[in-house]
PDB file of C-alpha atoms in Angstrom:
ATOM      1  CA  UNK Q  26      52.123  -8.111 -89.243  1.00 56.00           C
ATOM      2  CA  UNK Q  27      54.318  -6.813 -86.246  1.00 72.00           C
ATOM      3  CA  UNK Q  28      55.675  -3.699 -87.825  1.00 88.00           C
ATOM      4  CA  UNK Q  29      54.020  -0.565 -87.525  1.00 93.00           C
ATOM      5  CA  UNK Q  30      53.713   2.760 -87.444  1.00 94.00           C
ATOM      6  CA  UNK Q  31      57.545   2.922 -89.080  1.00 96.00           C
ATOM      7  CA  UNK Q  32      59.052   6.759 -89.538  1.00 97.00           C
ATOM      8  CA  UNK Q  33      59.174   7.612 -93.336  1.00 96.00           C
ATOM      9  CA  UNK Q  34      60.722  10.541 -94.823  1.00 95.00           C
ATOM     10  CA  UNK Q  35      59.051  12.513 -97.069  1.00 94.00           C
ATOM     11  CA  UNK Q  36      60.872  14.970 -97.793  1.00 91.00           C
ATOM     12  CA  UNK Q  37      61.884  14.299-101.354  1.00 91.00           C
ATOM     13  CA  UNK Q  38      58.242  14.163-103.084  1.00 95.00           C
ATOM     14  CA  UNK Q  39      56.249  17.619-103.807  1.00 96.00           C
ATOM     15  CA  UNK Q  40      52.774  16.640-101.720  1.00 98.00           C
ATOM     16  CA  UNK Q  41      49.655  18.447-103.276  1.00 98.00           C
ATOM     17  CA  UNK Q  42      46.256  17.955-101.387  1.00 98.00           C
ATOM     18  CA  UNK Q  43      43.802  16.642-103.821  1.00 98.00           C
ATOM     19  CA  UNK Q  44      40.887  16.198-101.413  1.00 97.00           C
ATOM     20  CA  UNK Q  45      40.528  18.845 -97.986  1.00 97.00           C
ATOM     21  CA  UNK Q  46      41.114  17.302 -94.800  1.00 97.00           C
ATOM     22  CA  UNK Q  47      37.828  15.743 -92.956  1.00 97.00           C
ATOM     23  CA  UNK Q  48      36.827  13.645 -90.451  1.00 97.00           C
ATOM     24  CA  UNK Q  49      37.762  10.170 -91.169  1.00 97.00           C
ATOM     25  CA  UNK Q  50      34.599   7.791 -91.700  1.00 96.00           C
ATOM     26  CA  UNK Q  51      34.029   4.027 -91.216  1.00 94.00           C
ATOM     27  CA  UNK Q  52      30.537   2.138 -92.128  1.00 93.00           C
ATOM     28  CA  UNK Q  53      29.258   0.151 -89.028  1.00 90.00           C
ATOM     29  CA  UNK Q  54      29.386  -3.104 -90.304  1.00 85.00           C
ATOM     30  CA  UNK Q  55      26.143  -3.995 -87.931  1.00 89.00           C
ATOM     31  CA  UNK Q  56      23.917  -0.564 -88.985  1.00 91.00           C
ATOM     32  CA  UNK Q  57      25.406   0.517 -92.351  1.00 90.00           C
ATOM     33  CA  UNK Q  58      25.450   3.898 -90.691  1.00 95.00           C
ATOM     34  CA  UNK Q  59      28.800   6.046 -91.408  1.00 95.00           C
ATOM     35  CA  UNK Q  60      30.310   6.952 -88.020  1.00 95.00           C
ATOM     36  CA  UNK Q  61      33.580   8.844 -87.449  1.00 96.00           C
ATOM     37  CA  UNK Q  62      37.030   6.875 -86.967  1.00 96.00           C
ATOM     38  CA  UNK Q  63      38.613   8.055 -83.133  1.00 95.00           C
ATOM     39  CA  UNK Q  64      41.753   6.652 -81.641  1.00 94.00           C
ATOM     40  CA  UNK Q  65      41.923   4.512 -78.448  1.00 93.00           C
ATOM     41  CA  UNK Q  66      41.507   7.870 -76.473  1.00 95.00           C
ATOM     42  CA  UNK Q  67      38.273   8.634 -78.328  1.00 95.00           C
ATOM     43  CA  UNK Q  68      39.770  11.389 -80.244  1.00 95.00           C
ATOM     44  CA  UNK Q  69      38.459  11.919 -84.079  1.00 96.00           C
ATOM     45  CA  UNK Q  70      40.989  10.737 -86.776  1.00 97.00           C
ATOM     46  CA  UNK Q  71      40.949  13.068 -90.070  1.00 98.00           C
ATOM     47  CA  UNK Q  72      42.003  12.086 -93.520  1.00 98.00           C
ATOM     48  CA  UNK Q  73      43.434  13.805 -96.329  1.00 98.00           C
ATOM     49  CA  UNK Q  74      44.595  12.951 -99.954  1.00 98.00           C
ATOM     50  CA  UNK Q  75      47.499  13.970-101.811  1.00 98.00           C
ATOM     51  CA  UNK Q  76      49.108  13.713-104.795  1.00 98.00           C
ATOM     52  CA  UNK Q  77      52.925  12.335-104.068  1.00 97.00           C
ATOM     53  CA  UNK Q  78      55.504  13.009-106.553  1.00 96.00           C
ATOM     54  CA  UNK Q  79      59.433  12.690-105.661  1.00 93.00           C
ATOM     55  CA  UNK Q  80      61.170  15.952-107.054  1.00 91.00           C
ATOM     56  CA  UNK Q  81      63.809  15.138-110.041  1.00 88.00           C
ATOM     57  CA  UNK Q  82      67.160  15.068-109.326  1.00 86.00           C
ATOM     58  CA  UNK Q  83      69.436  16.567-112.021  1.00 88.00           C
ATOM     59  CA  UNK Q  84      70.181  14.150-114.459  1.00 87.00           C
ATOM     60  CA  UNK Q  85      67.384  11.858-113.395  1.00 85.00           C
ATOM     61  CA  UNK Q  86      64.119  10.950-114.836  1.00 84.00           C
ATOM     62  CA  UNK Q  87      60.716  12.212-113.309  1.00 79.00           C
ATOM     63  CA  UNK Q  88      59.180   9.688-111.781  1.00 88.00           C
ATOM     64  CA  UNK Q  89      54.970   9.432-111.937  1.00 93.00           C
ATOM     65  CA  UNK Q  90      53.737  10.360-108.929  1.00 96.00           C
ATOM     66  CA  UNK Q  91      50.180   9.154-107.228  1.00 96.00           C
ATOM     67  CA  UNK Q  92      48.056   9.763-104.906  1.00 98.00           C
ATOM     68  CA  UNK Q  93      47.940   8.679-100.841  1.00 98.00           C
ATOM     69  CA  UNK Q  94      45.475   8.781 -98.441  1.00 98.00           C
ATOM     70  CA  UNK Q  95      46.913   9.981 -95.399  1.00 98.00           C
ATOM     71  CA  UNK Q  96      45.261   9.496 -91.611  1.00 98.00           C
ATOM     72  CA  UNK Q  97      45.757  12.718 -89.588  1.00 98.00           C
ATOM     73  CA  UNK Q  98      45.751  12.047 -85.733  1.00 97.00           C
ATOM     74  CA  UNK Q  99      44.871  15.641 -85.056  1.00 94.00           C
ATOM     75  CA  UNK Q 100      42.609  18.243 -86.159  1.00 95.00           C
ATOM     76  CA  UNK Q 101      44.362  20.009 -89.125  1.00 95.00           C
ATOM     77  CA  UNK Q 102      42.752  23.152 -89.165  1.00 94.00           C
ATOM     78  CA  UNK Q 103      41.937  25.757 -91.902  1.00 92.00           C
ATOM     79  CA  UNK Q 104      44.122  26.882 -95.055  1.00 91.00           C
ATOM     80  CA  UNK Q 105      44.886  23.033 -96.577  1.00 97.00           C
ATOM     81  CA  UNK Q 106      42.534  23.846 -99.933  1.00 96.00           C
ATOM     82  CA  UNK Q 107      42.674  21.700-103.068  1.00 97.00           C
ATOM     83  CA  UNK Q 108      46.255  22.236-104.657  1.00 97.00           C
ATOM     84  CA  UNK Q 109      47.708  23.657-101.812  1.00 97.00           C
ATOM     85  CA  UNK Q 110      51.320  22.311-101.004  1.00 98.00           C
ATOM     86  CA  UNK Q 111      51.509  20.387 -97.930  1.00 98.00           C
ATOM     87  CA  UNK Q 112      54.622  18.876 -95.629  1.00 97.00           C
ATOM     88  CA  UNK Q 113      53.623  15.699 -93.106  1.00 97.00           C
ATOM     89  CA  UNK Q 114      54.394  15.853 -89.508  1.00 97.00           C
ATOM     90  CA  UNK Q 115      55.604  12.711 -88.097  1.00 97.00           C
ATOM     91  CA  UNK Q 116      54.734  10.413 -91.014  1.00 98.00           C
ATOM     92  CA  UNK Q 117      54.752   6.744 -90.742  1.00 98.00           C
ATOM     93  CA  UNK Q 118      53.513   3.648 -92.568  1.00 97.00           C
ATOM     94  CA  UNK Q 119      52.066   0.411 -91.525  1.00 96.00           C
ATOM     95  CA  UNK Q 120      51.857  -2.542 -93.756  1.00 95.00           C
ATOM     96  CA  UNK Q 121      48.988  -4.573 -93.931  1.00 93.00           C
ATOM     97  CA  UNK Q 122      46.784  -7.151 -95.085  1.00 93.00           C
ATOM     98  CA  UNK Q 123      43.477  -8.277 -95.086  1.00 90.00           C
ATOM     99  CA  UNK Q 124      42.362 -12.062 -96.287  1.00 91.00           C
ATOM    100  CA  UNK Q 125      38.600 -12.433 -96.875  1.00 85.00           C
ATOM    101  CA  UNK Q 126      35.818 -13.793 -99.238  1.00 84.00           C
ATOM    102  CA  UNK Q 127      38.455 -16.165-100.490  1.00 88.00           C
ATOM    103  CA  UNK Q 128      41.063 -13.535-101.258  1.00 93.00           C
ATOM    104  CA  UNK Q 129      44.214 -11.688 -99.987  1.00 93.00           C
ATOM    105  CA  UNK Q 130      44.304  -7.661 -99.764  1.00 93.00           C
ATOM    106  CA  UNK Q 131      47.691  -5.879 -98.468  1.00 94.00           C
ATOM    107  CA  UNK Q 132      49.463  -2.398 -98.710  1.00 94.00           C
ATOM    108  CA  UNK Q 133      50.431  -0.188 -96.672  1.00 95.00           C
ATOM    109  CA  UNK Q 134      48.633   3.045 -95.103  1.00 96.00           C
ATOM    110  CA  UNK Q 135      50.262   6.738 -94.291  1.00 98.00           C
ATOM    111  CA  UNK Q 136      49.884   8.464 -91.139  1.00 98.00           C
ATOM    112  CA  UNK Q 137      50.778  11.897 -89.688  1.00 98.00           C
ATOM    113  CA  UNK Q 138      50.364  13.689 -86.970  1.00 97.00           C
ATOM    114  CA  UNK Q 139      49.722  16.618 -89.076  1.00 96.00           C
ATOM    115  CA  UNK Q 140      50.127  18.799 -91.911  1.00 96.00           C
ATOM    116  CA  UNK Q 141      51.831  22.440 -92.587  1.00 96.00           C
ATOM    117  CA  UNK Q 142      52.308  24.492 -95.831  1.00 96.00           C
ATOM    118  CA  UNK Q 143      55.170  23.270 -97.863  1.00 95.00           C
ATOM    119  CA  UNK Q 144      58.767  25.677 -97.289  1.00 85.00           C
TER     120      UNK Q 144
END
């Protein structure tokens, strides 16, 4: 899969954190140990989940929302508790896929350079 890291708009979905922001984790596939996801540069990658939910248009239907995991490429910081309402800076999505054990996986993951409280 060529595309990634494609700008996505946001704006019209309500964003509630669900689970704080923290370090992002991988297991070593060699150790088992947890270590911490960095970027090329070596720079820790953070995570956050949020509940999505597009905001109703009059005269429209409420959609069910759910809930993303979004990969923060910085740090960030304090204040982003459990129901707090969040905005993403410079979100994108990547499709992708993953064939193994005799089976196909795909989606597509979120990604932001950051966070900030909801206007």
């Amino acid at each position: 899969m060529a595309l990634k890291n494609i700008p996505v708009n946001m704006q019209g979905y309500d964003l509630m954190v669900t689970e704080v922001p923290s370090i992002k984790m991988r297991e070593d596939e060699e150790t088992g140990e947890l270590k911490p996801v960095t970027d090329r540069e070596g720079v820790n990658q953070f995570v956050v989940s949020l509940f999505a939910k597009k905001r109703p248009q009059e005269g429209q239907y409420a959609e069910k929302g759910e809930e993303i995991k979004v990969t923060l490429t910085a740090d960030p910081g304090e204040g982003f508790s459990r129901g707090t309402y969040v905005e993403l800076v410079g979100a994108t999505v990547s499709p992708w896929q993953i064939e193994g054990k005799g089976r196909v996986s795909s989606g597509i993951s979120f990604k932001a350079l950051g966070l900030k409280p909801a206007a």
